[in-house]
PDB file of C-alpha atoms in Angstrom:
ATOM      1  CA  ALA A  23      -4.792  45.439  51.027  1.00  0.00           C
ATOM      2  CA  ALA A  24      -3.358  48.099  53.619  1.00  0.00           C
ATOM      3  CA  ALA A  25      -1.273  46.069  54.656  1.00  0.00           C
ATOM      4  CA  GLY A  26       0.848  44.867  51.212  1.00  0.00           C
ATOM      5  CA  LEU A  27       0.158  41.310  51.743  1.00  0.00           C
ATOM      6  CA  PRO A  28       0.296  39.527  48.073  1.00  0.00           C
ATOM      7  CA  GLY A  29      -1.335  37.175  46.309  1.00  0.00           C
ATOM      8  CA  ALA A  30      -5.011  36.161  47.309  1.00  0.00           C
ATOM      9  CA  CYS A  31      -5.861  36.551  51.082  1.00  0.00           C
ATOM     10  CA  CYS A  32      -9.606  36.116  51.385  1.00  0.00           C
ATOM     11  CA  PRO A  33      -9.171  32.107  51.189  1.00  0.00           C
ATOM     12  CA  THR A  34      -4.973  32.157  49.846  1.00  0.00           C
ATOM     13  CA  ASN A  35      -4.443  29.795  48.032  1.00  0.00           C
ATOM     14  CA  SER A  36      -5.124  26.998  50.887  1.00  0.00           C
ATOM     15  CA  GLY A  37      -8.397  27.889  51.843  1.00  0.00           C
ATOM     16  CA  GLU A  38      -6.934  30.019  54.257  1.00  0.00           C
ATOM     17  CA  MET A  39      -8.852  32.987  55.568  1.00  0.00           C
ATOM     18  CA  LEU A  40      -6.303  35.579  57.092  1.00  0.00           C
ATOM     19  CA  ASN A  41      -7.603  37.905  60.330  1.00  0.00           C
ATOM     20  CA  CYS A  42      -6.599  41.027  57.517  1.00  0.00           C
ATOM     21  CA  CYS A  43     -10.068  39.850  55.697  1.00  0.00           C
ATOM     22  CA  LYS A  44     -12.367  41.353  58.951  1.00  0.00           C
ATOM     23  CA  ILE A  45     -10.245  44.449  58.443  1.00  0.00           C
ATOM     24  CA  THR A  46     -13.184  46.885  57.174  1.00  0.00           C
ATOM     25  CA  ASP A  47     -13.723  49.596  59.109  1.00  0.00           C
ATOM     26  CA  PRO A  48     -11.485  52.596  56.985  1.00  0.00           C
ATOM     27  CA  THR A  49     -10.998  54.210  60.396  1.00  0.00           C
ATOM     28  CA  THR A  50      -9.805  50.950  62.559  1.00  0.00           C
ATOM     29  CA  ILE A  51      -7.266  50.919  59.467  1.00  0.00           C
ATOM     30  CA  GLU A  52      -6.150  53.643  59.798  1.00  0.00           C
ATOM     31  CA  GLU A  53      -5.587  54.073  62.599  1.00  0.00           C
ATOM     32  CA  ALA A  54      -3.633  50.870  63.096  1.00  0.00           C
ATOM     33  CA  LYS A  55      -1.209  52.070  60.193  1.00  0.00           C
ATOM     34  CA  CYS A  56       2.806  52.794  60.737  1.00  0.00           C
ATOM     35  CA  GLU A  57       3.111  55.472  59.210  1.00  0.00           C
ATOM     36  CA  LYS A  58       1.013  56.534  62.710  1.00  0.00           C
ATOM     37  CA  TYR A  59       3.906  56.082  64.850  1.00  0.00           C
ATOM     38  CA  GLU A  60       7.165  57.084  65.046  1.00  0.00           C
ATOM     39  CA  GLY A  61       8.913  53.865  66.181  1.00  0.00           C
ATOM     40  CA  CYS A  62       7.480  51.608  63.444  1.00  0.00           C
ATOM     41  CA  ALA A  63       7.456  55.319  60.863  1.00  0.00           C
ATOM     42  CA  ASP A  64       9.939  53.116  58.337  1.00  0.00           C
ATOM     43  CA  LEU A  65       7.335  50.295  58.086  1.00  0.00           C
ATOM     44  CA  PRO A  66       5.254  49.264  54.990  1.00  0.00           C
ATOM     45  CA  GLY A  67       1.384  48.826  55.767  1.00  0.00           C
ATOM     46  CA  LEU A  68      -0.203  48.048  58.935  1.00  0.00           C
ATOM     47  CA  CYS A  69       2.045  47.930  62.320  1.00  0.00           C
ATOM     48  CA  CYS A  70      -0.328  48.911  65.634  1.00  0.00           C
ATOM     49  CA  PRO A  71      -0.797  46.129  65.509  1.00  0.00           C
ATOM     50  CA  THR A  72      -0.073  43.818  61.956  1.00  0.00           C
ATOM     51  CA  ALA A  73      -3.064  42.264  60.168  1.00  0.00           C
ATOM     52  CA  ASP A  74      -2.443  39.875  62.202  1.00  0.00           C
ATOM     53  CA  GLY A  75      -3.068  40.833  64.826  1.00  0.00           C
ATOM     54  CA  THR A  76       0.220  41.351  66.143  1.00  0.00           C
ATOM     55  CA  MET A  77       1.143  44.572  68.555  1.00  0.00           C
ATOM     56  CA  LEU A  78       4.396  45.729  66.969  1.00  0.00           C
ATOM     57  CA  ALA A  79       7.479  46.325  69.712  1.00  0.00           C
ATOM     58  CA  CYS A  80       7.260  50.465  67.631  1.00  0.00           C
ATOM     59  CA  CYS A  81       3.853  51.135  68.952  1.00  0.00           C
ATOM     60  CA  ASN A  82       2.462  53.321  71.122  1.00  0.00           C
ATOM     61  CA  SER A  83       0.983  52.061  74.254  1.00  0.00           C
ATOM     62  CA  GLY A  84      -2.136  53.945  73.841  1.00  0.00           C
ATOM     63  CA  ALA A  85      -2.359  51.549  70.410  1.00  0.00           C
ATOM     64  CA  ALA A  86      -5.416  49.558  70.696  1.00  0.00           C
ATOM     65  CA  SER A  87      -5.026  45.752  69.099  1.00  0.00           C
ATOM     66  CA  PHE A  88      -7.659  44.578  67.114  1.00  0.00           C
ATOM     67  CA  ALA A  89      -9.091  42.039  69.876  1.00  0.00           C
ATOM     68  CA  GLU A  90      -9.810  45.188  72.028  1.00  0.00           C
ATOM     69  CA  LYS A  91     -11.161  46.815  69.279  1.00  0.00           C
ATOM     70  CA  GLY A  92     -14.302  43.842  68.797  1.00  0.00           C
ATOM     71  CA  ILE A  93     -12.903  42.800  65.353  1.00  0.00           C
ATOM     72  CA  PHE A  94     -10.400  39.881  66.329  1.00  0.00           C
ATOM     73  CA  SER A  95     -11.571  37.163  69.197  1.00  0.00           C
ATOM     74  CA  SER A  96      -9.323  37.166  72.425  1.00  0.00           C
ATOM     75  CA  ASP A  97      -8.172  33.613  71.222  1.00  0.00           C
ATOM     76  CA  ASP A  98      -7.380  35.301  67.936  1.00  0.00           C
ATOM     77  CA  ASP A  99      -4.932  37.496  69.736  1.00  0.00           C
ATOM     78  CA  GLU A 100      -3.786  35.371  72.318  1.00  0.00           C
ATOM     79  CA  GLU A 101      -2.799  32.946  69.423  1.00  0.00           C
ATOM     80  CA  GLU A 102      -0.641  35.818  67.284  1.00  0.00           C
ATOM     81  CA  ASP A 103       1.721  36.953  70.885  1.00  0.00           C
ATOM     82  CA  GLU A 104       3.886  33.845  70.320  1.00  0.00           C
ATOM     83  CA  ASP A 105       4.660  36.458  66.265  1.00  0.00           C
ATOM     84  CA  VAL A 106       5.276  39.621  68.089  1.00  0.00           C
ATOM     85  CA  GLY A 107       7.250  41.737  66.387  1.00  0.00           C
ATOM     86  CA  ALA A 108       7.419  39.814  62.819  1.00  0.00           C
ATOM     87  CA  PRO A 109       7.290  41.583  59.871  1.00  0.00           C
ATOM     88  CA  VAL A 110       3.750  42.482  58.050  1.00  0.00           C
ATOM     89  CA  GLY A 111       3.219  39.828  54.909  1.00  0.00           C
ATOM     90  CA  ALA A 112       6.361  37.349  57.208  1.00  0.00           C
ATOM     91  CA  SER A 113       3.984  34.123  57.655  1.00  0.00           C
ATOM     92  CA  CYS A 114       3.126  31.562  55.096  1.00  0.00           C
ATOM     93  CA  SER A 115       0.369  31.445  54.638  1.00  0.00           C
ATOM     94  CA  ALA A 116       0.326  35.327  52.910  1.00  0.00           C
ATOM     95  CA  ASN A 117       3.247  34.103  50.210  1.00  0.00           C
ATOM     96  CA  PRO A 118       1.307  31.937  47.425  1.00  0.00           C
ATOM     97  CA  GLY A 119       4.273  29.990  47.179  1.00  0.00           C
ATOM     98  CA  CYS A 120       4.644  29.098  50.360  1.00  0.00           C
ATOM     99  CA  SER A 121       0.832  29.074  52.000  1.00  0.00           C
ATOM    100  CA  ALA A 122       1.379  25.323  52.797  1.00  0.00           C
ATOM    101  CA  LEU A 123       4.065  25.801  55.563  1.00  0.00           C
ATOM    102  CA  PRO A 124       2.811  26.470  58.583  1.00  0.00           C
ATOM    103  CA  GLY A 125       4.765  29.360  60.991  1.00  0.00           C
ATOM    104  CA  ASN A 126       6.442  32.233  59.491  1.00  0.00           C
ATOM    105  CA  CYS A 127       8.275  31.773  55.812  1.00  0.00           C
ATOM    106  CA  CYS A 128       9.198  35.530  54.498  1.00  0.00           C
ATOM    107  CA  PRO A 129      11.483  35.953  56.396  1.00  0.00           C
ATOM    108  CA  ALA A 130      11.187  32.645  59.181  1.00  0.00           C
ATOM    109  CA  ASP A 131      11.730  33.600  62.875  1.00  0.00           C
ATOM    110  CA  ASP A 132      15.698  33.521  62.652  1.00  0.00           C
ATOM    111  CA  GLY A 133      15.980  36.265  59.810  1.00  0.00           C
ATOM    112  CA  THR A 134      16.281  33.716  56.214  1.00  0.00           C
ATOM    113  CA  MET A 135      13.876  34.159  53.883  1.00  0.00           C
ATOM    114  CA  LEU A 136      12.855  30.733  52.377  1.00  0.00           C
ATOM    115  CA  ALA A 137      12.945  30.065  48.121  1.00  0.00           C
ATOM    116  CA  CYS A 138       9.535  29.544  48.182  1.00  0.00           C
ATOM    117  CA  CYS A 139       8.941  33.734  48.921  1.00  0.00           C
ATOM    118  CA  SER A 140      10.714  35.115  46.266  1.00  0.00           C
ATOM    119  CA  ASP A 141       7.004  33.164  43.937  1.00  0.00           C
ATOM    120  CA  THR A 142       5.401  36.288  45.545  1.00  0.00           C
ATOM    121  CA  ASP A 143       8.417  38.737  43.880  1.00  0.00           C
ATOM    122  CA  PRO A 144       6.668  41.498  41.580  1.00  0.00           C
ATOM    123  CA  GLU A 145       9.894  41.448  39.637  1.00  0.00           C
ATOM    124  CA  ASN A 146      10.093  37.603  39.732  1.00  0.00           C
ATOM    125  CA  GLU A 147       6.422  37.431  38.447  1.00  0.00           C
ATOM    126  CA  ALA A 148       7.459  39.889  35.813  1.00  0.00           C
ATOM    127  CA  LYS A 149      10.156  37.657  33.834  1.00  0.00           C
ATOM    128  CA  LYS A 150       7.663  34.759  33.866  1.00  0.00           C
ATOM    129  CA  CYS A 151       6.423  33.862  30.099  1.00  0.00           C
ATOM    130  CA  GLU A 152       2.983  33.623  31.302  1.00  0.00           C
ATOM    131  CA  ASN A 153       3.036  37.253  32.228  1.00  0.00           C
ATOM    132  CA  ASN A 154       4.586  38.666  29.352  1.00  0.00           C
ATOM    133  CA  PRO A 155       1.784  38.654  26.338  1.00  0.00           C
ATOM    134  CA  GLY A 156       3.593  38.149  23.102  1.00  0.00           C
ATOM    135  CA  CYS A 157       5.512  34.787  25.112  1.00  0.00           C
ATOM    136  CA  ALA A 158       2.334  33.390  27.073  1.00  0.00           C
ATOM    137  CA  ALA A 159       0.388  33.269  22.797  1.00  0.00           C
ATOM    138  CA  LEU A 160       3.300  31.411  21.767  1.00  0.00           C
ATOM    139  CA  GLY A 161       3.050  28.934  25.241  1.00  0.00           C
ATOM    140  CA  LEU A 162       5.697  29.976  26.433  1.00  0.00           C
ATOM    141  CA  GLY A 163       6.290  28.144  30.064  1.00  0.00           C
ATOM    142  CA  GLY A 164       8.946  29.237  32.512  1.00  0.00           C
ATOM    143  CA  ASN A 165      11.168  32.493  32.458  1.00  0.00           C
ATOM    144  CA  CYS A 166      11.334  34.985  29.213  1.00  0.00           C
ATOM    145  CA  CYS A 167      12.448  39.450  30.682  1.00  0.00           C
ATOM    146  CA  PRO A 168      14.737  37.614  31.169  1.00  0.00           C
ATOM    147  CA  ALA A 169      15.265  34.333  30.441  1.00  0.00           C
ATOM    148  CA  ASN A 170      17.293  31.923  33.337  1.00  0.00           C
ATOM    149  CA  ASP A 171      20.667  33.417  31.673  1.00  0.00           C
ATOM    150  CA  GLY A 172      19.706  36.344  31.317  1.00  0.00           C
ATOM    151  CA  THR A 173      19.035  36.941  28.006  1.00  0.00           C
ATOM    152  CA  MET A 174      15.905  38.848  27.242  1.00  0.00           C
ATOM    153  CA  SER A 175      13.668  37.133  24.616  1.00  0.00           C
ATOM    154  CA  GLU A 176      12.592  38.910  21.854  1.00  0.00           C
ATOM    155  CA  CYS A 177       8.081  37.899  22.322  1.00  0.00           C
ATOM    156  CA  CYS A 178       9.097  39.993  25.680  1.00  0.00           C
ATOM    157  CA  ASN A 179       9.009  43.229  23.313  1.00  0.00           C
ATOM    158  CA  ALA A 180       5.885  42.645  21.668  1.00  0.00           C
ATOM    159  CA  GLN A 181       3.283  45.058  21.363  1.00  0.00           C
ATOM    160  CA  VAL A 182       0.860  43.274  19.678  1.00  0.00           C
ATOM    161  CA  ASN A 183      -1.577  40.372  19.990  1.00  0.00           C
ATOM    162  CA  ASN A 184       0.337  37.522  18.615  1.00  0.00           C
ATOM    163  CA  THR A 185      -2.518  34.981  17.619  1.00  0.00           C
ATOM    164  CA  GLN A 186      -0.690  35.806  14.351  1.00  0.00           C
ATOM    165  CA  ALA A 187       2.397  33.245  15.179  1.00  0.00           C
ATOM    166  CA  MET A 188      -0.429  30.041  16.081  1.00  0.00           C
ATOM    167  CA  CYS A 189      -0.567  27.629  13.144  1.00  0.00           C
ATOM    168  CA  SER A 190      -3.533  28.067  12.409  1.00  0.00           C
ATOM    169  CA  GLU A 191      -4.118  31.570  12.221  1.00  0.00           C
ATOM    170  CA  ASN A 192      -1.814  31.116   9.024  1.00  0.00           C
ATOM    171  CA  PRO A 193      -2.615  29.436   5.973  1.00  0.00           C
ATOM    172  CA  GLY A 194       0.298  27.847   4.329  1.00  0.00           C
ATOM    173  CA  CYS A 195       0.210  26.052   8.220  1.00  0.00           C
ATOM    174  CA  ALA A 196      -3.263  25.457   8.674  1.00  0.00           C
ATOM    175  CA  ALA A 197      -3.128  23.652   5.422  1.00  0.00           C
ATOM    176  CA  ALA A 198      -0.403  21.188   6.751  1.00  0.00           C
ATOM    177  CA  GLY A 199      -2.570  20.607  10.191  1.00  0.00           C
ATOM    178  CA  LEU A 200       0.335  21.966  11.750  1.00  0.00           C
ATOM    179  CA  PRO A 201      -0.295  22.740  15.720  1.00  0.00           C
ATOM    180  CA  GLY A 202       0.470  25.137  18.555  1.00  0.00           C
ATOM    181  CA  ALA A 203       2.619  28.183  16.547  1.00  0.00           C
ATOM    182  CA  CYS A 204       3.999  28.189  13.869  1.00  0.00           C
ATOM    183  CA  CYS A 205       5.415  31.868  12.368  1.00  0.00           C
ATOM    184  CA  PRO A 206       7.553  31.959  15.082  1.00  0.00           C
ATOM    185  CA  THR A 207       7.666  28.184  16.934  1.00  0.00           C
ATOM    186  CA  ASN A 208       8.263  28.585  20.861  1.00  0.00           C
ATOM    187  CA  SER A 209      11.860  28.351  19.707  1.00  0.00           C
ATOM    188  CA  GLY A 210      11.891  31.155  17.659  1.00  0.00           C
ATOM    189  CA  GLU A 211      12.178  29.301  14.322  1.00  0.00           C
ATOM    190  CA  MET A 212      10.023  31.187  11.513  1.00  0.00           C
ATOM    191  CA  LEU A 213       8.236  28.296   9.388  1.00  0.00           C
ATOM    192  CA  ASN A 214       8.685  27.501   5.784  1.00  0.00           C
ATOM    193  CA  CYS A 215       4.643  27.343   6.333  1.00  0.00           C
ATOM    194  CA  CYS A 216       4.431  30.826   6.936  1.00  0.00           C
ATOM    195  CA  LYS A 217       5.813  31.553   3.599  1.00  0.00           C
ATOM    196  CA  ILE A 218       2.996  29.596   1.647  1.00  0.00           C
ATOM    197  CA  THR A 219       0.079  32.612   1.775  1.00  0.00           C
ATOM    198  CA  ASP A 220      -1.232  31.461  -2.085  1.00  0.00           C
ATOM    199  CA  PRO A 221      -4.829  30.172  -2.012  1.00  0.00           C
ATOM    200  CA  THR A 222      -4.209  28.515  -5.144  1.00  0.00           C
ATOM    201  CA  THR A 223      -0.574  26.916  -4.006  1.00  0.00           C
ATOM    202  CA  ILE A 224      -1.647  25.908  -0.612  1.00  0.00           C
ATOM    203  CA  GLU A 225      -4.627  24.137  -2.990  1.00  0.00           C
ATOM    204  CA  GLU A 226      -2.597  21.872  -5.507  1.00  0.00           C
ATOM    205  CA  ALA A 227      -0.109  21.032  -2.661  1.00  0.00           C
ATOM    206  CA  LYS A 228      -2.623  19.450  -0.971  1.00  0.00           C
ATOM    207  CA  CYS A 229      -2.592  15.212  -0.640  1.00  0.00           C
ATOM    208  CA  GLU A 230      -6.248  14.317  -1.753  1.00  0.00           C
ATOM    209  CA  LYS A 231      -5.454  16.388  -5.102  1.00  0.00           C
ATOM    210  CA  TYR A 232      -2.834  13.245  -5.851  1.00  0.00           C
ATOM    211  CA  GLU A 233      -4.182  10.028  -5.715  1.00  0.00           C
ATOM    212  CA  GLY A 234      -0.936   8.507  -4.369  1.00  0.00           C
ATOM    213  CA  CYS A 235      -1.343  10.970  -1.696  1.00  0.00           C
ATOM    214  CA  ALA A 236      -5.071  10.557  -1.247  1.00  0.00           C
ATOM    215  CA  ASP A 237      -4.517   9.085   2.043  1.00  0.00           C
ATOM    216  CA  LEU A 238      -2.081  11.165   3.694  1.00  0.00           C
ATOM    217  CA  PRO A 239      -3.541  14.647   5.216  1.00  0.00           C
ATOM    218  CA  GLY A 240      -2.351  18.104   4.855  1.00  0.00           C
ATOM    219  CA  LEU A 241       0.157  19.069   2.112  1.00  0.00           C
ATOM    220  CA  CYS A 242       2.507  16.988  -0.061  1.00  0.00           C
ATOM    221  CA  CYS A 243       2.688  17.051  -3.727  1.00  0.00           C
ATOM    222  CA  PRO A 244       4.907  20.241  -1.710  1.00  0.00           C
ATOM    223  CA  THR A 245       4.321  19.055   2.069  1.00  0.00           C
ATOM    224  CA  ALA A 246       4.678  22.391   4.088  1.00  0.00           C
ATOM    225  CA  ASP A 247       8.718  22.552   4.433  1.00  0.00           C
ATOM    226  CA  GLY A 248       8.808  21.729   1.017  1.00  0.00           C
ATOM    227  CA  THR A 249       9.266  18.454   1.034  1.00  0.00           C
ATOM    228  CA  MET A 250       8.045  17.226  -2.824  1.00  0.00           C
ATOM    229  CA  LEU A 251       6.052  13.454  -1.320  1.00  0.00           C
ATOM    230  CA  ALA A 252       7.404  10.380  -3.362  1.00  0.00           C
ATOM    231  CA  CYS A 253       2.699   9.760  -4.164  1.00  0.00           C
ATOM    232  CA  CYS A 254       3.241  13.090  -6.011  1.00  0.00           C
ATOM    233  CA  ASN A 255       2.007  13.262  -9.362  1.00  0.00           C
ATOM    234  CA  SER A 256       5.869  13.841 -12.343  1.00  0.00           C
ATOM    235  CA  GLY A 257       3.835  17.108 -12.681  1.00  0.00           C
ATOM    236  CA  ALA A 258       4.049  18.657  -9.355  1.00  0.00           C
ATOM    237  CA  ALA A 259       6.079  21.958  -8.756  1.00  0.00           C
ATOM    238  CA  SER A 260       7.969  22.525  -6.184  1.00  0.00           C
ATOM    239  CA  PHE A 261       7.458  25.804  -3.623  1.00  0.00           C
ATOM    240  CA  ALA A 262      11.141  26.174  -5.415  1.00  0.00           C
ATOM    241  CA  GLU A 263      10.104  26.796  -8.971  1.00  0.00           C
ATOM    242  CA  LYS A 264       7.164  28.245  -7.706  1.00  0.00           C
ATOM    243  CA  GLY A 265       9.672  30.609  -6.648  1.00  0.00           C
ATOM    244  CA  ILE A 266       8.129  30.769  -2.194  1.00  0.00           C
ATOM    245  CA  PHE A 267      11.079  29.042  -0.822  1.00  0.00           C
TER     246      PHE A 267
END
């Protein structure tokens, strides 16, 4: 946490246990913070050494490595020497979107920020439909807040539990046997069945109530979208006649 690494660390999504998982002593963490060293003061997290054991060039000569403090083995420290100067959190393994890649990714050793790094950008995470309750309840995928075209979806502002959008939570849509979201649908459309709330009206529209439609499921006379099927009796009243649509 002190290193400011994003995502999972102990282990990472790829199952790797990062070196920073071994750093638990508060004093050791405090002594390693960048802010404690004049040359590193503008950097975030741990610098002297970093969470992976690297001693940055900006550290004072008196800073002790984690290997010297007995936290990492000397072998660990030697293995990390080749990455001297790498920013905290630069390793691919420290970034969930890049965890399957070796070396440094965010940025890479040549300073390039790989595309997979964006998977851990808090701003990008906030855009995802799944991270916005109103959009997640509708089962939307991708980006919603805003979408890739820059538009802000209506579900982004939802402050209530949007299980009410599910077909199963709306009597007319539930009786019709419709799955998923109905009021509205995932595309934002409000289905006609959302208007059908009267139990008597729903009962009278059920397929099973009409001999010619008895083998059909849900609503037939009329259907949830207001269509009167041919199998209905001539006496069946449409939702329009009932003033619903």
